[in-house]
Amino acid sequence: MKQTRREHLVFLGATATVTLTPLTAFADSHASEENAEPMVHEIQMLNKDPENSKERQVFVPDLLRANVGDTVKFVPTDKGHNSECSAKNAPEGATVWRGKINKEVEVVLDTPGAYAYNCKPHRTAGMVGLILVGDVSGNYEDIKGGRYRGKEKKRMEAIFERADAMLEEEAAAAESS
Ligand SMILES: [Cu+2]
């Protein structure tokens, strides 16, 4: 089943297919939409942060908001990286993944909750990320309180700071609607 949302545009007999794949889906409020169509979210595996060249070995975006049923696709834009998420860093019963180095990985996010993942060769260099799927209340605090070391810890703390703010905003928006 194709999970990418497509729209077909017809101009004077010519047909173009536009694939809508938001890279930073957490900026919008679709996560709270009921029955939203499943989306494919891309995360690039990079040697250098395009926004800050001092930051090396990064997932972009490193924080993703998604709905249950969405797909995340890790793209090996630069070489030497993988993405993996172990069962202890994911909600109970969730599909977890262990990508090969330099290979694209696609995962259907089938279980609500928080998923912390990393690149195996660069975990200690802080190449980590967080995906929040649907209602994260089941394991968010557990994942936030997980054991992270060195640069991994530093990056995770920064990610959780943004995640906290995002969830607060969502809660406030839900209250006012
Ligand atoms: Cu890496």
mmCIF file of C-alpha atoms and ligand atoms in Angstrom:
data_model
loop_
_atom_site.group_PDB
_atom_site.id
_atom_site.type_symbol
_atom_site.label_atom_id
_atom_site.label_comp_id
_atom_site.label_asym_id
_atom_site.label_seq_id
_atom_site.Cartn_x
_atom_site.Cartn_y
_atom_site.Cartn_z
ATOM 1 C CA MET A 1 0.000 0.000 0.000
ATOM 2 C CA LYS A 2 1.325 3.414 -0.938
ATOM 3 C CA GLN A 3 1.278 5.672 2.081
ATOM 4 C CA THR A 4 2.394 8.829 0.356
ATOM 5 C CA ARG A 5 -0.306 11.384 -0.167
ATOM 6 C CA ARG A 6 -0.456 12.345 -3.816
ATOM 7 C CA GLU A 7 -2.245 14.998 -5.711
ATOM 8 C CA HIS A 8 -2.590 15.015 -9.436
ATOM 9 C CA LEU A 9 -2.429 18.337 -11.162
ATOM 10 C CA VAL A 10 -3.494 18.709 -14.743
ATOM 11 C CA PHE A 11 -2.224 21.646 -16.815
ATOM 12 C CA LEU A 12 -3.419 21.942 -20.417
ATOM 13 C CA GLY A 13 -3.311 18.210 -20.917
ATOM 14 C CA ALA A 14 0.011 17.648 -19.127
ATOM 15 C CA THR A 15 -0.132 15.686 -15.877
ATOM 16 C CA ALA A 16 2.265 16.248 -13.029
ATOM 17 C CA THR A 17 2.323 14.247 -9.836
ATOM 18 C CA VAL A 18 3.201 16.116 -6.703
ATOM 19 C CA THR A 19 4.257 14.084 -3.726
ATOM 20 C CA LEU A 20 3.615 15.787 -0.435
ATOM 21 C CA THR A 21 6.149 14.668 2.097
ATOM 22 C CA PRO A 22 6.618 17.228 4.837
ATOM 23 C CA LEU A 23 10.101 17.021 6.338
ATOM 24 C CA THR A 24 9.249 18.689 9.593
ATOM 25 C CA ALA A 25 5.770 17.546 10.293
ATOM 26 C CA PHE A 26 5.878 18.603 13.935
ATOM 27 C CA ALA A 27 5.482 22.211 12.926
ATOM 28 C CA ASP A 28 1.894 21.633 11.903
ATOM 29 C CA SER A 29 -0.904 20.268 13.984
ATOM 30 C CA HIS A 30 -1.707 17.214 11.917
ATOM 31 C CA ALA A 31 -0.710 14.920 14.753
ATOM 32 C CA SER A 32 -3.893 15.825 16.534
ATOM 33 C CA GLU A 33 -6.119 15.351 13.497
ATOM 34 C CA GLU A 34 -8.431 12.395 13.665
ATOM 35 C CA ASN A 35 -8.302 9.967 10.756
ATOM 36 C CA ALA A 36 -5.508 11.857 9.041
ATOM 37 C CA GLU A 37 -4.244 10.106 5.938
ATOM 38 C CA PRO A 38 -0.993 8.242 6.636
ATOM 39 C CA MET A 39 2.126 10.165 5.653
ATOM 40 C CA VAL A 40 5.722 9.314 4.840
ATOM 41 C CA HIS A 41 8.248 11.346 6.827
ATOM 42 C CA GLU A 42 11.840 11.507 5.630
ATOM 43 C CA ILE A 43 14.805 11.768 7.961
ATOM 44 C CA GLN A 44 18.205 12.407 6.391
ATOM 45 C CA MET A 45 21.350 10.819 7.776
ATOM 46 C CA LEU A 46 24.027 13.482 7.411
ATOM 47 C CA ASN A 47 27.691 14.130 8.193
ATOM 48 C CA LYS A 48 26.993 17.782 8.861
ATOM 49 C CA ASP A 49 23.991 19.734 10.080
ATOM 50 C CA PRO A 50 22.998 22.000 7.145
ATOM 51 C CA GLU A 51 21.862 24.645 9.663
ATOM 52 C CA ASN A 52 25.018 24.531 11.757
ATOM 53 C CA SER A 53 28.181 23.132 10.189
ATOM 54 C CA LYS A 54 29.811 22.743 13.603
ATOM 55 C CA GLU A 55 27.344 19.982 14.406
ATOM 56 C CA ARG A 56 28.464 16.738 12.820
ATOM 57 C CA GLN A 57 26.814 13.313 12.467
ATOM 58 C CA VAL A 58 23.147 14.244 12.628
ATOM 59 C CA PHE A 59 19.665 13.062 11.773
ATOM 60 C CA VAL A 60 17.632 15.845 10.151
ATOM 61 C CA PRO A 61 15.069 16.403 11.507
ATOM 62 C CA ASP A 62 16.110 14.881 14.834
ATOM 63 C CA LEU A 63 12.628 15.377 16.307
ATOM 64 C CA LEU A 64 9.628 14.109 14.398
ATOM 65 C CA ARG A 65 5.928 14.234 15.229
ATOM 66 C CA ALA A 66 3.857 11.547 13.563
ATOM 67 C CA ASN A 67 0.520 9.788 13.681
ATOM 68 C CA VAL A 68 0.017 6.087 14.238
ATOM 69 C CA GLY A 69 0.142 4.471 10.798
ATOM 70 C CA ASP A 70 2.589 6.991 9.340
ATOM 71 C CA THR A 71 5.859 5.785 7.848
ATOM 72 C CA VAL A 72 9.313 7.086 8.656
ATOM 73 C CA LYS A 73 11.985 6.724 6.000
ATOM 74 C CA PHE A 74 15.660 7.110 6.928
ATOM 75 C CA VAL A 75 17.599 8.284 3.896
ATOM 76 C CA PRO A 76 21.365 7.591 3.602
ATOM 77 C CA THR A 77 22.170 10.977 2.075
ATOM 78 C CA ASP A 78 25.727 10.758 3.447
ATOM 79 C CA LYS A 79 27.696 7.549 3.826
ATOM 80 C CA GLY A 80 28.621 5.632 6.949
ATOM 81 C CA HIS A 81 25.361 5.833 8.890
ATOM 82 C CA ASN A 82 22.488 3.641 9.925
ATOM 83 C CA SER A 83 19.379 4.002 12.055
ATOM 84 C CA GLU A 84 18.341 1.642 14.780
ATOM 85 C CA CYS A 85 15.814 1.601 17.579
ATOM 86 C CA SER A 86 15.814 -1.138 20.192
ATOM 87 C CA ALA A 87 12.740 -2.440 22.002
ATOM 88 C CA LYS A 88 13.710 -0.736 25.253
ATOM 89 C CA ASN A 89 13.746 2.633 23.484
ATOM 90 C CA ALA A 90 10.288 2.206 21.976
ATOM 91 C CA PRO A 91 6.724 1.679 23.226
ATOM 92 C CA GLU A 92 5.889 -1.864 24.283
ATOM 93 C CA GLY A 93 4.939 -4.071 21.355
ATOM 94 C CA ALA A 94 6.076 -1.551 18.746
ATOM 95 C CA THR A 95 7.841 -2.496 15.536
ATOM 96 C CA VAL A 96 11.489 -1.550 16.023
ATOM 97 C CA TRP A 97 14.266 -1.476 13.440
ATOM 98 C CA ARG A 98 17.948 -2.032 12.806
ATOM 99 C CA GLY A 99 19.047 -0.577 9.492
ATOM 100 C CA LYS A 100 22.227 -1.545 7.696
ATOM 101 C CA ILE A 101 24.954 1.037 7.156
ATOM 102 C CA ASN A 102 24.308 3.119 3.997
ATOM 103 C CA LYS A 103 20.861 1.580 3.535
ATOM 104 C CA GLU A 104 17.509 3.243 3.485
ATOM 105 C CA VAL A 105 15.108 2.016 6.170
ATOM 106 C CA GLU A 106 11.363 2.406 6.123
ATOM 107 C CA VAL A 107 9.291 1.717 9.206
ATOM 108 C CA VAL A 108 5.560 1.908 9.725
ATOM 109 C CA LEU A 109 4.972 3.539 13.099
ATOM 110 C CA ASP A 110 2.322 1.149 14.334
ATOM 111 C CA THR A 111 2.242 1.886 18.065
ATOM 112 C CA PRO A 112 1.718 5.189 19.874
ATOM 113 C CA GLY A 113 4.544 6.468 22.048
ATOM 114 C CA ALA A 114 8.087 7.811 22.048
ATOM 115 C CA TYR A 115 10.877 6.188 20.023
ATOM 116 C CA ALA A 116 14.525 7.080 20.668
ATOM 117 C CA TYR A 117 16.866 5.886 17.940
ATOM 118 C CA ASN A 118 20.515 6.263 17.020
ATOM 119 C CA CYS A 119 23.181 5.596 14.433
ATOM 120 C CA LYS A 120 25.292 2.724 15.693
ATOM 121 C CA PRO A 121 28.763 3.992 14.676
ATOM 122 C CA HIS A 122 27.995 7.546 15.838
ATOM 123 C CA ARG A 123 25.918 7.024 18.940
ATOM 124 C CA THR A 124 28.714 8.308 21.163
ATOM 125 C CA ALA A 125 29.146 11.223 18.749
ATOM 126 C CA GLY A 126 25.535 12.117 19.540
ATOM 127 C CA MET A 127 23.871 10.913 16.358
ATOM 128 C CA VAL A 128 20.461 10.344 17.907
ATOM 129 C CA GLY A 129 16.857 11.259 17.322
ATOM 130 C CA LEU A 130 13.357 11.083 18.729
ATOM 131 C CA ILE A 131 10.027 10.241 17.107
ATOM 132 C CA LEU A 132 6.747 10.954 18.875
ATOM 133 C CA VAL A 133 3.804 8.949 17.571
ATOM 134 C CA GLY A 134 0.233 9.810 18.524
ATOM 135 C CA ASP A 135 -0.412 9.799 22.277
ATOM 136 C CA VAL A 136 3.039 9.507 23.862
ATOM 137 C CA SER A 137 1.917 9.508 27.502
ATOM 138 C CA GLY A 138 2.592 5.764 27.881
ATOM 139 C CA ASN A 139 6.384 5.913 27.706
ATOM 140 C CA TYR A 140 7.513 9.515 27.146
ATOM 141 C CA GLU A 141 8.881 9.992 30.654
ATOM 142 C CA ASP A 142 10.622 6.593 30.557
ATOM 143 C CA ILE A 143 12.402 7.436 27.316
ATOM 144 C CA LYS A 144 13.237 10.915 28.589
ATOM 145 C CA GLY A 145 14.745 9.410 31.719
ATOM 146 C CA GLY A 146 16.736 6.802 29.792
ATOM 147 C CA ARG A 147 20.483 6.336 30.128
ATOM 148 C CA TYR A 148 22.348 8.475 27.634
ATOM 149 C CA ARG A 149 26.030 9.261 27.753
ATOM 150 C CA GLY A 150 28.366 12.050 26.717
ATOM 151 C CA LYS A 151 27.424 13.778 23.484
ATOM 152 C CA GLU A 152 24.425 11.488 23.129
ATOM 153 C CA LYS A 153 23.134 12.824 26.428
ATOM 154 C CA LYS A 154 23.753 16.419 25.425
ATOM 155 C CA ARG A 155 21.885 16.041 22.139
ATOM 156 C CA MET A 156 19.032 14.079 23.744
ATOM 157 C CA GLU A 157 18.547 16.762 26.382
ATOM 158 C CA ALA A 158 18.304 19.404 23.658
ATOM 159 C CA ILE A 159 15.814 17.298 21.712
ATOM 160 C CA PHE A 160 13.655 16.681 24.795
ATOM 161 C CA GLU A 161 13.634 20.396 25.541
ATOM 162 C CA ARG A 162 12.042 20.994 22.124
ATOM 163 C CA ALA A 163 9.772 17.966 22.532
ATOM 164 C CA ASP A 164 8.492 19.224 25.905
ATOM 165 C CA ALA A 165 7.683 22.614 24.381
ATOM 166 C CA MET A 166 5.939 20.983 21.431
ATOM 167 C CA LEU A 167 3.779 18.763 23.638
ATOM 168 C CA GLU A 168 2.873 21.706 25.856
ATOM 169 C CA GLU A 169 1.774 23.646 22.797
ATOM 170 C CA GLU A 170 -0.304 20.720 21.610
ATOM 171 C CA ALA A 171 -1.966 20.377 25.005
ATOM 172 C CA ALA A 172 -2.771 24.087 25.070
ATOM 173 C CA ALA A 173 -4.197 23.947 21.547
ATOM 174 C CA ALA A 174 -6.326 20.923 22.460
ATOM 175 C CA GLU A 175 -7.707 22.762 25.483
ATOM 176 C CA SER A 176 -8.639 25.851 23.527
ATOM 177 C CA SER A 177 -10.389 23.955 20.734
HETATM 178 CU CU CU B 1 26.118 7.985 11.815
#
